[in-house]
Amino acid sequence: MVFPQNAGQAASMRVPGNPRSVRESSHKPIRSPTLLRQPPILYGRWGHEDWVRSVAVTPDGRYVVSGSDDKTVRVWDWQSGKEVRRLTGHERGVMSVAVTPDGRYVVSGSHDGTVRVWDWQSGKEVRRLTGHQGVVYSVAVTPDGRYVVSGSKDTTVRVWSLGDLYGTAGGQRPVASGER
């Protein structure tokens, strides 16, 4: 990332699977301009019909996942830029997306107040997590893949177990909540 006030300098940036990550530099110009060239628009030029709110990359680096105000989650082939899967079901815009560490599932948070878990390869919604009383602005998956964490306009942070998707105990009720 280059900021106008620091032309020629970069904040810390890491690209998964790319050993040429850029470190923060306050005195030296960036020596790897190929990382900062404006990339071509590959994902969604003819895809999403509204703002793209969130993106994630699968752990193997082969796919890009995007969530949009058009109520869809889309999966794109990293190399070709072609859409390989469209996940539909949210009633309002998708604000956040994440991918499980094994790459099997995509998690999405929406303006409709739900968190959904998708088997993206089959296109099926495998879990709908309800409990938030407002827009779900953020979702994340723990590094071990056992939990989804979501944050909402309702001022809560909820932790959901994905255990039953992997053959262990878990369910649709949050295992922890930041409610007051």
Short mmCIF file of C-alpha atoms in Angstrom, two decimals:
data_model
loop_
_atom_site.label_atom_id
_atom_site.label_comp_id
_atom_site.label_asym_id
_atom_site.label_seq_id
_atom_site.Cartn_x
_atom_site.Cartn_y
_atom_site.Cartn_z
CA MET A 1 0.00 0.00 0.00
CA VAL A 2 1.31 3.40 -0.83
CA PHE A 3 -0.08 6.41 0.96
CA PRO A 4 0.08 9.84 -0.73
CA GLN A 5 1.82 11.45 2.23
CA ASN A 6 4.54 8.76 2.07
CA ALA A 7 5.07 8.48 -1.67
CA GLY A 8 7.59 5.78 -2.42
CA GLN A 9 7.18 4.19 1.00
CA ALA A 10 4.94 1.34 2.10
CA ALA A 11 3.14 0.13 5.14
CA SER A 12 3.64 -3.50 6.03
CA MET A 13 2.02 -5.84 3.52
CA ARG A 14 1.95 -9.63 3.26
CA VAL A 15 0.66 -11.65 0.34
CA PRO A 16 -0.05 -15.31 1.29
CA GLY A 17 2.34 -17.63 -0.49
CA ASN A 18 4.43 -14.74 -1.81
CA PRO A 19 7.91 -14.55 -0.31
CA ARG A 20 8.36 -11.03 -1.70
CA SER A 21 6.27 -9.28 0.94
CA VAL A 22 7.03 -5.63 1.59
CA ARG A 23 8.07 -4.35 5.03
CA GLU A 24 7.36 -0.99 6.54
CA SER A 25 9.98 1.53 5.53
CA SER A 26 10.22 5.08 6.74
CA HIS A 27 13.46 5.98 4.97
CA LYS A 28 13.98 3.70 2.00
CA PRO A 29 11.91 3.58 -1.18
CA ILE A 30 10.26 0.31 -2.14
CA ARG A 31 12.53 -1.88 -4.22
CA SER A 32 9.79 -4.17 -5.56
CA PRO A 33 7.58 -2.07 -7.84
CA THR A 34 5.90 -5.16 -9.30
CA LEU A 35 3.98 -5.55 -6.04
CA LEU A 36 2.56 -2.05 -6.31
CA ARG A 37 1.68 -1.79 -9.98
CA GLN A 38 -2.02 -1.29 -10.49
CA PRO A 39 -3.36 -4.78 -11.20
CA PRO A 40 -5.91 -5.45 -13.92
CA ILE A 41 -9.52 -5.84 -12.84
CA LEU A 42 -10.00 -9.58 -13.09
CA TYR A 43 -12.63 -10.47 -10.56
CA GLY A 44 -16.11 -9.23 -11.16
CA ARG A 45 -15.85 -6.75 -13.99
CA TRP A 46 -18.94 -8.48 -15.34
CA GLY A 47 -19.81 -10.24 -12.09
CA HIS A 48 -21.15 -8.42 -9.05
CA GLU A 49 -24.00 -6.01 -9.65
CA ASP A 50 -23.27 -3.75 -6.68
CA TRP A 51 -20.43 -2.77 -4.34
CA VAL A 52 -17.99 -5.43 -3.27
CA ARG A 53 -17.72 -5.11 0.52
CA SER A 54 -15.26 -7.85 1.42
CA VAL A 55 -12.74 -10.24 -0.10
CA ALA A 56 -10.79 -13.26 1.13
CA VAL A 57 -8.36 -15.70 -0.44
CA THR A 58 -8.46 -19.46 0.07
CA PRO A 59 -5.48 -20.88 2.00
CA ASP A 60 -4.10 -22.58 -1.11
CA GLY A 61 -4.21 -19.26 -2.97
CA ARG A 62 -6.23 -20.69 -5.87
CA TYR A 63 -9.49 -18.80 -5.30
CA VAL A 64 -10.71 -15.33 -4.35
CA VAL A 65 -14.00 -15.00 -2.44
CA SER A 66 -16.02 -11.78 -2.58
CA GLY A 67 -19.13 -10.54 -0.81
CA SER A 68 -21.30 -7.79 -2.26
CA ASP A 69 -24.28 -5.54 -1.75
CA ASP A 70 -25.91 -7.57 -4.53
CA LYS A 71 -26.63 -10.22 -1.82
CA THR A 72 -24.19 -12.77 -3.26
CA VAL A 73 -20.93 -14.40 -2.31
CA ARG A 74 -18.84 -15.31 -5.33
CA VAL A 75 -15.79 -17.50 -5.74
CA TRP A 76 -13.32 -16.59 -8.49
CA ASP A 77 -10.44 -18.54 -9.97
CA TRP A 78 -7.26 -16.64 -9.02
CA GLN A 79 -5.48 -17.30 -12.32
CA SER A 80 -8.26 -16.80 -14.86
CA GLY A 81 -10.47 -14.36 -12.95
CA LYS A 82 -13.52 -16.41 -13.91
CA GLU A 83 -16.40 -16.93 -11.53
CA VAL A 84 -16.51 -20.57 -10.43
CA ARG A 85 -19.34 -20.44 -7.88
CA ARG A 86 -22.14 -18.08 -6.87
CA LEU A 87 -23.58 -18.50 -3.38
CA THR A 88 -27.07 -17.06 -2.94
CA GLY A 89 -29.43 -16.91 0.01
CA HIS A 90 -28.75 -13.71 1.90
CA GLU A 91 -31.74 -11.36 1.95
CA ARG A 92 -29.58 -8.23 2.02
CA GLY A 93 -26.01 -7.24 1.14
CA VAL A 94 -23.02 -9.32 2.21
CA MET A 95 -20.71 -7.25 4.39
CA SER A 96 -17.92 -9.71 5.23
CA VAL A 97 -16.47 -13.01 4.05
CA ALA A 98 -13.90 -15.44 5.44
CA VAL A 99 -12.57 -18.88 4.52
CA THR A 100 -11.86 -21.78 6.89
CA PRO A 101 -8.19 -22.75 7.19
CA ASP A 102 -8.77 -26.02 5.30
CA GLY A 103 -10.48 -24.10 2.47
CA ARG A 104 -13.65 -26.25 2.63
CA TYR A 105 -16.07 -23.59 3.84
CA VAL A 106 -16.80 -19.93 3.22
CA VAL A 107 -18.39 -17.85 5.97
CA SER A 108 -20.41 -14.71 5.22
CA GLY A 109 -21.94 -11.99 7.37
CA SER A 110 -24.78 -9.90 6.05
CA HIS A 111 -26.89 -6.83 6.42
CA ASP A 112 -29.76 -9.32 7.01
CA GLY A 113 -28.24 -10.09 10.45
CA THR A 114 -27.21 -13.66 9.65
CA VAL A 115 -23.92 -15.49 9.48
CA ARG A 116 -23.92 -18.26 6.91
CA VAL A 117 -21.50 -21.10 6.35
CA TRP A 118 -21.24 -22.47 2.82
CA ASP A 119 -19.70 -25.57 1.31
CA TRP A 120 -18.50 -23.45 -1.57
CA GLN A 121 -17.59 -26.34 -3.84
CA SER A 122 -21.16 -27.71 -3.82
CA GLY A 123 -22.74 -24.25 -3.51
CA LYS A 124 -24.84 -25.35 -0.53
CA GLU A 125 -25.50 -23.39 2.63
CA VAL A 126 -24.58 -25.80 5.43
CA ARG A 127 -25.29 -23.57 8.41
CA ARG A 128 -27.29 -20.43 9.14
CA LEU A 129 -26.26 -18.77 12.39
CA THR A 130 -28.83 -16.40 13.87
CA GLY A 131 -28.77 -14.34 17.03
CA HIS A 132 -27.47 -10.95 16.04
CA GLN A 133 -30.02 -8.15 16.20
CA GLY A 134 -28.35 -6.01 13.56
CA VAL A 135 -26.05 -5.93 10.55
CA VAL A 136 -23.16 -8.40 10.75
CA TYR A 137 -20.20 -6.26 9.72
CA SER A 138 -17.39 -8.70 10.32
CA VAL A 139 -16.70 -12.44 10.32
CA ALA A 140 -13.52 -14.39 10.97
CA VAL A 141 -12.54 -18.02 11.45
CA THR A 142 -10.12 -19.11 14.15
CA PRO A 143 -6.78 -20.53 12.96
CA ASP A 144 -7.80 -24.05 14.03
CA GLY A 145 -11.05 -23.76 12.04
CA ARG A 146 -13.24 -24.71 15.00
CA TYR A 147 -14.98 -21.38 15.51
CA VAL A 148 -16.50 -18.48 13.62
CA VAL A 149 -16.37 -15.07 15.28
CA SER A 150 -18.84 -12.38 14.19
CA GLY A 151 -19.27 -8.72 15.02
CA SER A 152 -22.49 -6.78 14.61
CA LYS A 153 -24.07 -3.36 14.74
CA ASP A 154 -25.97 -4.71 17.76
CA THR A 155 -22.65 -4.17 19.64
CA THR A 156 -22.05 -7.87 20.22
CA VAL A 157 -19.24 -10.20 19.27
CA ARG A 158 -20.36 -13.81 19.04
CA VAL A 159 -18.33 -17.01 18.83
CA TRP A 160 -19.94 -19.94 17.03
CA SER A 161 -18.71 -23.54 17.01
CA LEU A 162 -18.19 -25.28 13.68
CA GLY A 163 -17.47 -28.57 15.46
CA ASP A 164 -20.38 -30.50 14.00
CA LEU A 165 -19.18 -29.75 10.47
CA TYR A 166 -15.99 -31.59 11.35
CA GLY A 167 -17.54 -34.48 13.29
CA THR A 168 -17.18 -33.04 16.78
CA ALA A 169 -19.64 -31.36 19.12
CA GLY A 170 -20.95 -27.98 18.05
CA GLY A 171 -24.08 -26.27 16.94
CA GLN A 172 -25.97 -23.20 15.91
CA ARG A 173 -26.08 -21.40 19.25
CA PRO A 174 -23.17 -19.11 20.05
CA VAL A 175 -20.70 -20.60 22.49
CA ALA A 176 -19.84 -17.09 23.69
CA SER A 177 -21.34 -13.67 23.26
CA GLY A 178 -20.22 -10.17 24.07
CA GLU A 179 -23.71 -9.14 25.16
CA ARG A 180 -24.03 -6.79 28.09
#
